[in-house]
Amino acid sequence: MTSDTANKIGTSPTLKISAKAKAMKAEGVDVIDLSVGEPDFATPDNVKAAGIKAIEQNFTKYTENEGIPALKKAVAERLKEDSGLTYAPQEIIVSSGGKSSLFHLIMALVNEGEEVIIPAPYWVTYPEAVNLVKAKPVIVPTKEENGFLLQPDELKAAISPATKALILNNPSNPTGAAYTRRQLEALAEIIRAEEMFVISDEIYSKLVYDDFPYASFASLGEDVKKKTIIASGVSKTYSMTGWRIGYAAGPVDIISGMGKIQSHTTSNPCSVSQKAALEALAGSQHDVDRMRAEFQRRRNYVLQRLQTVPGLSCFKPQGAFYVFPNISGFFGKECGGMRLRNSYGMAYYLLKEAKVAIVPGDAFGADDYIRLSYATSMANLEKGLDRIIQALRELKPARKAKTVLLSNTVTRARKSAPVESGLALRMRDALTAEMDSHLGYAGLFEWNASINGVVIQLRTNVPHLNDFWMDNWYPAQLEPDFKPHGILYAVDGIPGREPRGFYNAETHTGILVNTDAYGPVRSLALGMVMDISESMLGTHALRGMSVEANGEALSLVGPPGTKKTELFFALLQSPGFRLHSSELAFIRYSGSAAQADNPERKLFLPANTVELRPSLAPLFDASKCENVVVRKEDCQDAACQRTDDCRLDRGSAYCYKASKDAHVLFDPNWLAGPTGFVRRAPLRRVFLLRNDPVSPAVVKLDPEEALRLMAGGEIPGLSRGLTAKVHPFFNPHLLSSSSERLELHRGFVRRLLQAAECYMFNSGVGSAGDIVKLVQGK
Ligand code: PMP
């Protein structure tokens, strides 16, 4: 089990996308990768030679934690020469890459709960680094018409008493926007008046074009310098990404704080790389000029190609090596049935159709854009752009008829409300009077359902509950003088009341307050019917998923985590096996046989069942659904979110697997036709499920042992979540857990275990095939 920190964070999207592109290349697909954030040039020869020399001279041991003095001096001299800044050695630290500097800096500067202002579009790592120290990233969107530059009034509005710092990335990854001295001055005016710092990420400062007059934020004056920490590195300027050298310069207390943290994380950066970085910063800068000129040529080429594409606009970057075109003009268009909705959808489309890897703007906090890197050869750029432009041309306005109109109800409440089963008669009278007063006449829905021969009347003011109720059950008489066995109130919109459930056993009254989801209504109804059946009809229920073969039923019984649903669907796939019940069966005895009835007209299936049986999807499309996810924000599937392969992004209007709360009211006849479904069959076998790697697949249990295990509701050796509730007889719908009621239920199950054989089945070892063989006597 990984920590919350690990669970919350995703791998850097850029890394993920280039990994995908590499994997496709390995499979022989000719992918052009325009997602990379590193220069394609070789590290300059003089720099490489310095590294080799360091190895030859055995400069391969620990160095000073904050970096070798010669390199710190070279950093200071570079900052002096480039920006006229003076830093003492103790105001400089060298780290294992710019990322490492930034992370140590944020750890050394920012406290839990403090705020860090991050203009968007931002480099992907900033918010994650702030989150990792439990501080709060305050994202401030910048506008394309303002050149993606943070405006003074926007900065002012974002500052609060909790503000600790602003992260300024100049020039910016991903937009390439750079600030002139005057624009920085306007921001500095505000910073001067506040108690806050500026983290100035200047890693692209040498990569500016058209003679852009680059200025460092720290160079705006001594007062500003005291509030600024420059973060930079050699990765981009000297094509040294793999050498991992970054550095920071700022006030001595902050730098020494970073040093303390670094002494426990990485220690000194790589000794050999430090020597190479020293040569890069202090040696000839000829190669920097050469690379800059080439980047400028490529930037112009890419811009000129993109300008010809209708529906696309592209900001002209002043620095870095990315372009950030606005692709929102293509949203709503489609190709080959795939409809684009956002930048992830565009990234997926371009990878699949054009075989070009780019980074979706959403990763940088700007969903209307994509990022293309021109840190790749001119030949690659030509080919990549040819393909992108062609793929964009193929996008056509979407035809309206394509969308499936899902009959889906999204409810306010999701989880079952706790049910109090011992409601006293007096309280019941008061509560039903309150319910009736809220139901009134105009909005009242009333319907009698026959569930295992027991008639339950639903009284509700929620149309959706009435709709599902009428579909779920077989109808019973509904006449003025007909008295149902039980009444179930489901009343929503009562002010001042928590969602709660109640049951009074004397009058068979169920009450659900402020619940608009169907699951709790159905569960309480089943609980009421079980209670009434046991006390009045002498029949009882067994909760399990059951199938029928050769005229006999078998039931799979067990807690979550025992692959019950997998086995159920695998059995249904076996020749001769038919569907009996997906939830529970009511048992009545005739002679020695235990007749098992499925009381439901429609099955209430979790929508994520499509994962086990994809062919269900078109059938679900035509069924009534509840709480199927239609917006990415509502997705609860953390594993899916981490893979960046969201079907909502890829144009699907909904996702069946995104939430455990999503259900479908499903006609069992649709699964295998009327002959593939039986409502009644004698129950001959019960399979109690466990899931471990060592126990035997099938063990026959004697009836008393089976009864003991079922009554306990726990399977030995099964590791379960700490919060997983134990339900006697694995039945969460059983209403009363009083010893008297449980004793009555135990008596019924004892009788069942005389009529049916019970096996312990280990789904960690055995498969549905083992059950099939056992049933067929092989
Ligand atoms: N800052 C920005 C804005 C970047 O784009 C990058 C690299 N993508 C870095 C810092 C860190 O680079 P490195 O760790 O390779 O020095």
Tab-separated table of N, CA, C and O in Angstrom, residues 408-513:
chain	number	residue	atom	x	y	z
A	408	ASN	N	-29.581	8.469	-18.079
A	408	ASN	CA	-28.756	8.425	-16.862
A	408	ASN	C	-29.246	9.461	-15.858
A	408	ASN	O	-29.482	10.605	-16.210
A	409	THR	N	-29.415	9.043	-14.623
A	409	THR	CA	-29.799	9.994	-13.577
A	409	THR	C	-28.641	10.154	-12.611
A	409	THR	O	-28.119	9.157	-12.106
A	410	VAL	N	-28.225	11.394	-12.416
A	410	VAL	CA	-27.156	11.649	-11.457
A	410	VAL	C	-27.812	12.108	-10.160
A	410	VAL	O	-28.579	13.065	-10.152
A	411	THR	N	-27.545	11.405	-9.071
A	411	THR	CA	-28.224	11.727	-7.811
A	411	THR	C	-27.324	12.574	-6.933
A	411	THR	O	-26.116	12.615	-7.120
A	412	ARG	N	-27.951	13.240	-5.996
A	412	ARG	CA	-27.202	14.076	-5.064
A	412	ARG	C	-26.499	13.173	-4.048
A	412	ARG	O	-25.316	13.259	-3.816
A	413	ALA	N	-27.254	12.267	-3.444
A	413	ALA	CA	-26.667	11.342	-2.472
A	413	ALA	C	-26.133	10.125	-3.222
A	413	ALA	O	-26.649	9.753	-4.253
A	414	ARG	N	-25.064	9.530	-2.716
A	414	ARG	CA	-24.487	8.358	-3.372
A	414	ARG	C	-24.495	7.138	-2.446
A	414	ARG	O	-24.907	6.068	-2.791
A	415	LYS	N	-23.966	7.347	-1.271
A	415	LYS	CA	-23.763	6.215	-0.358
A	415	LYS	C	-25.054	5.883	0.393
A	415	LYS	O	-25.920	6.734	0.575
A	416	SER	N	-25.137	4.627	0.875
A	416	SER	CA	-26.288	4.229	1.664
A	416	SER	C	-26.280	4.982	2.978
A	416	SER	O	-25.234	5.132	3.607
A	417	ALA	N	-27.453	5.442	3.376
A	417	ALA	CA	-27.571	6.071	4.685
A	417	ALA	C	-27.648	4.953	5.725
A	417	ALA	O	-28.145	3.876	5.441
A	418	PRO	N	-27.145	5.198	6.931
A	418	PRO	CA	-27.271	4.152	7.958
A	418	PRO	C	-28.739	3.879	8.276
A	418	PRO	O	-29.548	4.806	8.329
A	419	VAL	N	-29.089	2.598	8.462
A	419	VAL	CA	-30.488	2.248	8.745
A	419	VAL	C	-30.609	1.779	10.199
A	419	VAL	O	-29.880	0.897	10.636
A	420	GLU	N	-31.541	2.410	10.913
A	420	GLU	CA	-31.799	2.028	12.301
A	420	GLU	C	-32.996	1.083	12.283
A	420	GLU	O	-34.117	1.504	11.962
A	421	SER	N	-32.724	-0.194	12.632
A	421	SER	CA	-33.800	-1.178	12.418
A	421	SER	C	-34.752	-1.301	13.613
A	421	SER	O	-35.807	-1.898	13.494
A	422	GLY	N	-34.398	-0.717	14.743
A	422	GLY	CA	-35.258	-0.891	15.918
A	422	GLY	C	-36.153	0.308	16.200
A	422	GLY	O	-36.286	0.719	17.346
A	423	LEU	N	-36.728	0.885	15.164
A	423	LEU	CA	-37.541	2.096	15.362
A	423	LEU	C	-38.797	1.774	16.189
A	423	LEU	O	-39.571	0.881	15.828
A	424	ALA	N	-38.995	2.511	17.277
A	424	ALA	CA	-40.150	2.253	18.148
A	424	ALA	C	-41.438	2.716	17.459
A	424	ALA	O	-41.405	3.603	16.605
A	425	LEU	N	-42.542	2.101	17.852
A	425	LEU	CA	-43.830	2.371	17.206
A	425	LEU	C	-44.214	3.850	17.275
A	425	LEU	O	-44.686	4.442	16.309
A	426	ARG	N	-43.979	4.446	18.457
A	426	ARG	CA	-44.346	5.844	18.652
A	426	ARG	C	-43.568	6.750	17.686
A	426	ARG	O	-44.104	7.645	17.056
A	427	MET	N	-42.274	6.442	17.566
A	427	MET	CA	-41.416	7.211	16.667
A	427	MET	C	-41.836	7.010	15.220
A	427	MET	O	-41.793	7.909	14.396
A	428	ARG	N	-42.241	5.761	14.945
A	428	ARG	CA	-42.668	5.428	13.586
A	428	ARG	C	-43.872	6.285	13.204
A	428	ARG	O	-43.944	6.859	12.119
A	429	ASP	N	-44.814	6.422	14.153
A	429	ASP	CA	-46.019	7.207	13.875
A	429	ASP	C	-45.661	8.665	13.621
A	429	ASP	O	-46.171	9.289	12.694
A	430	ALA	N	-44.755	9.175	14.446
A	430	ALA	CA	-44.368	10.580	14.281
A	430	ALA	C	-43.651	10.790	12.959
A	430	ALA	O	-43.903	11.752	12.225
A	431	LEU	N	-42.758	9.847	12.632
A	431	LEU	CA	-41.976	9.989	11.403
A	431	LEU	C	-42.845	9.857	10.146
A	431	LEU	O	-42.696	10.619	9.188
A	432	THR	N	-43.757	8.885	10.159
A	432	THR	CA	-44.590	8.728	8.957
A	432	THR	C	-45.500	9.950	8.784
A	432	THR	O	-45.758	10.378	7.657
A	433	ALA	N	-45.942	10.528	9.897
A	433	ALA	CA	-46.768	11.747	9.790
A	433	ALA	C	-45.939	12.859	9.153
A	433	ALA	O	-46.412	13.587	8.263
A	434	GLU	N	-44.676	12.959	9.562
A	434	GLU	CA	-43.797	13.979	8.993
A	434	GLU	C	-43.568	13.712	7.503
A	434	GLU	O	-43.615	14.617	6.666
A	435	MET	N	-43.345	12.418	7.167
A	435	MET	CA	-43.133	12.059	5.761
A	435	MET	C	-44.367	12.411	4.933
A	435	MET	O	-44.268	13.007	3.866
A	436	ASP	N	-45.533	12.026	5.435
A	436	ASP	CA	-46.769	12.277	4.688
A	436	ASP	C	-46.982	13.771	4.466
A	436	ASP	O	-47.426	14.187	3.396
A	437	SER	N	-46.617	14.568	5.486
A	437	SER	CA	-46.819	16.006	5.322
A	437	SER	C	-45.895	16.561	4.247
A	437	SER	O	-46.226	17.503	3.543
A	438	HIS	N	-44.725	15.953	4.082
A	438	HIS	CA	-43.815	16.420	3.031
A	438	HIS	C	-44.182	15.887	1.662
A	438	HIS	O	-43.877	16.496	0.642
A	439	LEU	N	-44.821	14.717	1.657
A	439	LEU	CA	-45.173	14.123	0.366
A	439	LEU	C	-46.297	14.888	-0.308
A	439	LEU	O	-46.321	15.036	-1.526
A	440	GLY	N	-47.211	15.373	0.485
A	440	GLY	CA	-48.345	16.103	-0.072
A	440	GLY	C	-49.096	15.207	-1.055
A	440	GLY	O	-49.055	13.980	-0.953
A	441	TYR	N	-49.743	15.832	-2.039
A	441	TYR	CA	-50.478	15.041	-3.023
A	441	TYR	C	-49.905	15.230	-4.414
A	441	TYR	O	-49.773	14.297	-5.187
A	442	ALA	N	-49.524	16.480	-4.723
A	442	ALA	CA	-49.134	16.799	-6.095
A	442	ALA	C	-47.903	16.012	-6.528
A	442	ALA	O	-47.864	15.471	-7.607
A	443	GLY	N	-46.898	15.907	-5.678
A	443	GLY	CA	-45.651	15.264	-6.113
A	443	GLY	C	-45.510	13.839	-5.641
A	443	GLY	O	-44.418	13.297	-5.624
A	444	LEU	N	-46.603	13.212	-5.241
A	444	LEU	CA	-46.505	11.875	-4.642
A	444	LEU	C	-46.514	10.775	-5.702
A	444	LEU	O	-47.352	10.765	-6.590
A	445	PHE	N	-45.582	9.860	-5.595
A	445	PHE	CA	-45.588	8.653	-6.427
A	445	PHE	C	-45.816	7.469	-5.512
A	445	PHE	O	-45.156	7.344	-4.471
A	446	GLU	N	-46.718	6.565	-5.933
A	446	GLU	CA	-47.083	5.443	-5.081
A	446	GLU	C	-47.170	4.216	-5.970
A	446	GLU	O	-47.812	4.269	-7.029
A	447	TRP	N	-46.534	3.135	-5.596
A	447	TRP	CA	-46.547	1.952	-6.461
A	447	TRP	C	-46.309	0.705	-5.622
A	447	TRP	O	-45.413	0.671	-4.799
A	448	ASN	N	-47.123	-0.317	-5.850
A	448	ASN	CA	-46.972	-1.565	-5.105
A	448	ASN	C	-46.135	-2.560	-5.902
A	448	ASN	O	-46.463	-2.857	-7.053
A	449	ALA	N	-45.100	-3.068	-5.280
A	449	ALA	CA	-44.260	-4.071	-5.927
A	449	ALA	C	-44.464	-5.398	-5.237
A	449	ALA	O	-44.658	-5.451	-4.016
A	450	SER	N	-44.413	-6.475	-6.035
A	450	SER	CA	-44.507	-7.801	-5.444
A	450	SER	C	-43.111	-8.405	-5.438
A	450	SER	O	-42.550	-8.697	-6.489
A	451	ILE	N	-42.572	-8.551	-4.236
A	451	ILE	CA	-41.196	-9.048	-4.114
A	451	ILE	C	-41.263	-10.352	-3.339
A	451	ILE	O	-41.587	-10.347	-2.145
A	452	ASN	N	-41.023	-11.448	-4.012
A	452	ASN	CA	-41.154	-12.760	-3.382
A	452	ASN	C	-42.563	-12.935	-2.784
A	452	ASN	O	-42.721	-13.479	-1.696
A	453	GLY	N	-43.542	-12.416	-3.471
A	453	GLY	CA	-44.912	-12.552	-2.979
A	453	GLY	C	-45.272	-11.571	-1.883
A	453	GLY	O	-46.415	-11.520	-1.429
A	454	VAL	N	-44.335	-10.806	-1.428
A	454	VAL	CA	-44.586	-9.802	-0.399
A	454	VAL	C	-44.849	-8.470	-1.114
A	454	VAL	O	-44.093	-8.093	-2.010
A	455	VAL	N	-45.890	-7.778	-0.720
A	455	VAL	CA	-46.211	-6.532	-1.412
A	455	VAL	C	-45.675	-5.346	-0.611
A	455	VAL	O	-46.028	-5.146	0.547
A	456	ILE	N	-44.802	-4.607	-1.255
A	456	ILE	CA	-44.233	-3.417	-0.615
A	456	ILE	C	-44.686	-2.205	-1.413
A	456	ILE	O	-44.540	-2.166	-2.636
A	457	GLN	N	-45.225	-1.250	-0.700
A	457	GLN	CA	-45.647	-0.009	-1.361
A	457	GLN	C	-44.564	1.058	-1.195
A	457	GLN	O	-44.144	1.336	-0.069
A	458	LEU	N	-44.117	1.608	-2.326
A	458	LEU	CA	-43.176	2.724	-2.247
A	458	LEU	C	-43.962	4.016	-2.257
A	458	LEU	O	-44.863	4.196	-3.086
A	459	ARG	N	-43.669	4.890	-1.327
A	459	ARG	CA	-44.256	6.234	-1.324
A	459	ARG	C	-43.105	7.218	-1.387
A	459	ARG	O	-42.289	7.277	-0.481
A	460	THR	N	-43.015	7.936	-2.495
A	460	THR	CA	-41.854	8.806	-2.673
A	460	THR	C	-42.237	10.100	-3.384
A	460	THR	O	-43.257	10.172	-4.065
A	461	ASN	N	-41.370	11.109	-3.252
A	461	ASN	CA	-41.542	12.342	-4.022
A	461	ASN	C	-40.408	12.509	-5.044
A	461	ASN	O	-40.215	13.564	-5.596
A	462	VAL	N	-39.630	11.416	-5.250
A	462	VAL	CA	-38.521	11.484	-6.202
A	462	VAL	C	-38.898	10.686	-7.450
A	462	VAL	O	-38.988	9.455	-7.396
A	463	PRO	N	-39.138	11.359	-8.591
A	463	PRO	CA	-39.577	10.632	-9.790
A	463	PRO	C	-38.614	9.512	-10.190
A	463	PRO	O	-39.032	8.433	-10.587
A	464	HIS	N	-37.309	9.775	-10.033
A	464	HIS	CA	-36.309	8.770	-10.418
A	464	HIS	C	-36.470	7.482	-9.609
A	464	HIS	O	-36.362	6.374	-10.147
A	465	LEU	N	-36.766	7.608	-8.305
A	465	LEU	CA	-36.928	6.418	-7.471
A	465	LEU	C	-38.161	5.627	-7.895
A	465	LEU	O	-38.138	4.397	-7.981
A	466	ASN	N	-39.218	6.351	-8.205
A	466	ASN	CA	-40.442	5.701	-8.668
A	466	ASN	C	-40.191	4.962	-9.974
A	466	ASN	O	-40.606	3.815	-10.169
A	467	ASP	N	-39.448	5.608	-10.869
A	467	ASP	CA	-39.150	5.045	-12.180
A	467	ASP	C	-38.357	3.735	-12.040
A	467	ASP	O	-38.700	2.704	-12.629
A	468	PHE	N	-37.299	3.755	-11.233
A	468	PHE	CA	-36.481	2.553	-11.049
A	468	PHE	C	-37.265	1.465	-10.307
A	468	PHE	O	-37.138	0.297	-10.592
A	469	TRP	N	-38.051	1.883	-9.351
A	469	TRP	CA	-38.839	0.932	-8.550
A	469	TRP	C	-39.806	0.151	-9.446
A	469	TRP	O	-39.879	-1.073	-9.384
A	470	MET	N	-40.499	0.878	-10.308
A	470	MET	CA	-41.485	0.222	-11.171
A	470	MET	C	-40.813	-0.720	-12.163
A	470	MET	O	-41.382	-1.715	-12.569
A	471	ASP	N	-39.604	-0.375	-12.558
A	471	ASP	CA	-38.886	-1.202	-13.516
A	471	ASP	C	-38.234	-2.410	-12.850
A	471	ASP	O	-38.108	-3.467	-13.436
A	472	ASN	N	-37.799	-2.238	-11.624
A	472	ASN	CA	-37.018	-3.257	-10.918
A	472	ASN	C	-37.857	-4.485	-10.535
A	472	ASN	O	-37.400	-5.607	-10.605
A	473	TRP	N	-39.137	-4.247	-10.140
A	473	TRP	CA	-39.923	-5.320	-9.536
A	473	TRP	C	-41.131	-5.709	-10.394
A	473	TRP	O	-41.557	-4.958	-11.267
A	474	TYR	N	-41.685	-6.841	-10.065
A	474	TYR	CA	-42.965	-7.217	-10.685
A	474	TYR	C	-44.060	-6.416	-9.994
A	474	TYR	O	-43.992	-6.166	-8.792
A	475	PRO	N	-45.080	-6.008	-10.767
A	475	PRO	CA	-46.131	-5.184	-10.138
A	475	PRO	C	-47.045	-6.026	-9.258
A	475	PRO	O	-47.239	-7.211	-9.505
A	476	ALA	N	-47.612	-5.397	-8.246
A	476	ALA	CA	-48.637	-6.046	-7.426
A	476	ALA	C	-49.921	-5.243	-7.612
A	476	ALA	O	-49.915	-4.181	-8.233
A	477	GLN	N	-50.983	-5.760	-7.048
A	477	GLN	CA	-52.243	-5.011	-7.132
A	477	GLN	C	-52.048	-3.614	-6.562
A	477	GLN	O	-51.335	-3.451	-5.572
A	478	LEU	N	-52.713	-2.652	-7.178
A	478	LEU	CA	-52.703	-1.313	-6.593
A	478	LEU	C	-54.141	-0.818	-6.615
A	478	LEU	O	-54.601	-0.229	-7.571
A	479	GLU	N	-54.863	-1.184	-5.575
A	479	GLU	CA	-56.266	-0.808	-5.492
A	479	GLU	C	-56.491	-0.151	-4.138
A	479	GLU	O	-55.789	-0.458	-3.176
A	480	PRO	N	-57.497	0.744	-4.077
A	480	PRO	CA	-57.656	1.532	-2.844
A	480	PRO	C	-57.810	0.682	-1.589
A	480	PRO	O	-57.276	1.023	-0.540
A	481	ASP	N	-58.479	-0.467	-1.682
A	481	ASP	CA	-58.696	-1.211	-0.435
A	481	ASP	C	-57.693	-2.356	-0.254
A	481	ASP	O	-57.851	-3.191	0.613
A	482	PHE	N	-56.673	-2.369	-1.099
A	482	PHE	CA	-55.659	-3.420	-0.946
A	482	PHE	C	-54.586	-2.961	0.022
A	482	PHE	O	-54.005	-1.886	-0.140
A	483	LYS	N	-54.316	-3.787	1.021
A	483	LYS	CA	-53.349	-3.378	2.031
A	483	LYS	C	-52.012	-4.076	1.778
A	483	LYS	O	-51.928	-5.292	1.839
A	484	PRO	N	-50.977	-3.304	1.464
A	484	PRO	CA	-49.678	-3.933	1.249
A	484	PRO	C	-49.121	-4.510	2.552
A	484	PRO	O	-49.540	-4.125	3.640
A	485	HIS	N	-48.152	-5.454	2.424
A	485	HIS	CA	-47.527	-6.014	3.636
A	485	HIS	C	-46.617	-4.994	4.318
A	485	HIS	O	-46.440	-5.015	5.524
A	486	GLY	N	-46.006	-4.159	3.511
A	486	GLY	CA	-45.099	-3.171	4.099
A	486	GLY	C	-45.120	-1.883	3.295
A	486	GLY	O	-45.484	-1.883	2.111
A	487	ILE	N	-44.773	-0.782	3.943
A	487	ILE	CA	-44.730	0.511	3.254
A	487	ILE	C	-43.324	1.079	3.369
A	487	ILE	O	-42.716	1.032	4.451
A	488	LEU	N	-42.823	1.529	2.249
A	488	LEU	CA	-41.478	2.109	2.249
A	488	LEU	C	-41.578	3.571	1.810
A	488	LEU	O	-41.974	3.861	0.678
A	489	TYR	N	-41.246	4.469	2.730
A	489	TYR	CA	-41.208	5.900	2.417
A	489	TYR	C	-39.801	6.271	1.959
A	489	TYR	O	-38.819	5.894	2.616
A	490	ALA	N	-39.698	6.978	0.842
A	490	ALA	CA	-38.400	7.532	0.438
A	490	ALA	C	-38.650	8.998	0.114
A	490	ALA	O	-39.152	9.328	-0.960
A	491	VAL	N	-38.359	9.859	1.063
A	491	VAL	CA	-38.759	11.261	0.920
A	491	VAL	C	-37.518	12.148	0.932
A	491	VAL	O	-36.690	12.078	1.846
A	492	ASP	N	-37.420	12.944	-0.108
A	492	ASP	CA	-36.247	13.812	-0.251
A	492	ASP	C	-36.650	15.271	0.014
A	492	ASP	O	-37.837	15.613	-0.072
A	493	GLY	N	-35.673	16.092	0.324
A	493	GLY	CA	-35.920	17.532	0.451
A	493	GLY	C	-36.503	17.949	1.785
A	493	GLY	O	-37.235	18.941	1.865
A	494	ILE	N	-36.217	17.197	2.846
A	494	ILE	CA	-36.717	17.604	4.170
A	494	ILE	C	-35.629	18.446	4.838
A	494	ILE	O	-34.530	17.952	5.109
A	495	PRO	N	-35.919	19.717	5.094
A	495	PRO	CA	-34.863	20.579	5.640
A	495	PRO	C	-34.432	20.120	7.028
A	495	PRO	O	-35.250	19.628	7.815
A	496	GLY	N	-33.137	20.280	7.288
A	496	GLY	CA	-32.613	20.034	8.633
A	496	GLY	C	-32.452	18.577	9.004
A	496	GLY	O	-32.158	18.275	10.154
A	497	ARG	N	-32.666	17.661	8.071
A	497	ARG	CA	-32.494	16.239	8.422
A	497	ARG	C	-31.350	15.611	7.644
A	497	ARG	O	-31.179	15.861	6.453
A	498	GLU	N	-30.561	14.803	8.332
A	498	GLU	CA	-29.475	14.059	7.700
A	498	GLU	C	-30.082	12.904	6.903
A	498	GLU	O	-31.141	12.400	7.270
A	499	PRO	N	-29.384	12.417	5.871
A	499	PRO	CA	-29.859	11.189	5.200
A	499	PRO	C	-29.819	10.023	6.194
A	499	PRO	O	-28.763	9.746	6.768
A	500	ARG	N	-30.961	9.418	6.470
A	500	ARG	CA	-31.040	8.305	7.434
A	500	ARG	C	-32.080	7.301	6.987
A	500	ARG	O	-33.009	7.628	6.258
A	501	GLY	N	-31.952	6.071	7.464
A	501	GLY	CA	-32.956	5.049	7.217
A	501	GLY	C	-33.495	4.512	8.533
A	501	GLY	O	-32.787	4.518	9.544
A	502	PHE	N	-34.767	4.090	8.519
A	502	PHE	CA	-35.395	3.540	9.734
A	502	PHE	C	-36.270	2.357	9.336
A	502	PHE	O	-36.792	2.291	8.221
A	503	TYR	N	-36.452	1.420	10.297
A	503	TYR	CA	-37.378	0.324	10.045
A	503	TYR	C	-38.096	-0.033	11.331
A	503	TYR	O	-37.475	-0.197	12.384
A	504	ASN	N	-39.429	-0.102	11.217
A	504	ASN	CA	-40.227	-0.573	12.348
A	504	ASN	C	-40.791	-1.951	11.986
A	504	ASN	O	-41.556	-2.080	11.007
A	505	ALA	N	-40.385	-2.980	12.769
A	505	ALA	CA	-40.709	-4.357	12.399
A	505	ALA	C	-42.177	-4.700	12.669
A	505	ALA	O	-42.754	-5.523	11.969
A	506	GLU	N	-42.799	-4.054	13.687
A	506	GLU	CA	-44.202	-4.400	13.998
A	506	GLU	C	-45.133	-4.038	12.859
A	506	GLU	O	-46.025	-4.793	12.497
A	507	THR	N	-44.908	-2.834	12.303
A	507	THR	CA	-45.812	-2.368	11.240
A	507	THR	C	-45.211	-2.564	9.856
A	507	THR	O	-45.812	-2.193	8.849
A	508	HIS	N	-43.985	-3.101	9.796
A	508	HIS	CA	-43.291	-3.282	8.514
A	508	HIS	C	-43.201	-1.972	7.753
A	508	HIS	O	-43.602	-1.878	6.596
A	509	THR	N	-42.729	-0.955	8.440
A	509	THR	CA	-42.577	0.353	7.802
A	509	THR	C	-41.097	0.684	7.644
A	509	THR	O	-40.343	0.653	8.630
A	510	GLY	N	-40.719	0.995	6.411
A	510	GLY	CA	-39.353	1.458	6.149
A	510	GLY	C	-39.388	2.938	5.813
A	510	GLY	O	-40.330	3.401	5.156
A	511	ILE	N	-38.399	3.681	6.286
A	511	ILE	CA	-38.393	5.127	6.018
A	511	ILE	C	-36.984	5.539	5.603
A	511	ILE	O	-36.014	5.257	6.318
A	512	LEU	N	-36.870	6.179	4.450
A	512	LEU	CA	-35.582	6.744	4.040
A	512	LEU	C	-35.735	8.249	3.912
A	512	LEU	O	-36.601	8.738	3.179
A	513	VAL	N	-34.917	8.962	4.640
A	513	VAL	CA	-35.020	10.417	4.673
A	513	VAL	C	-33.890	11.025	3.847
A	513	VAL	O	-32.727	10.649	4.014
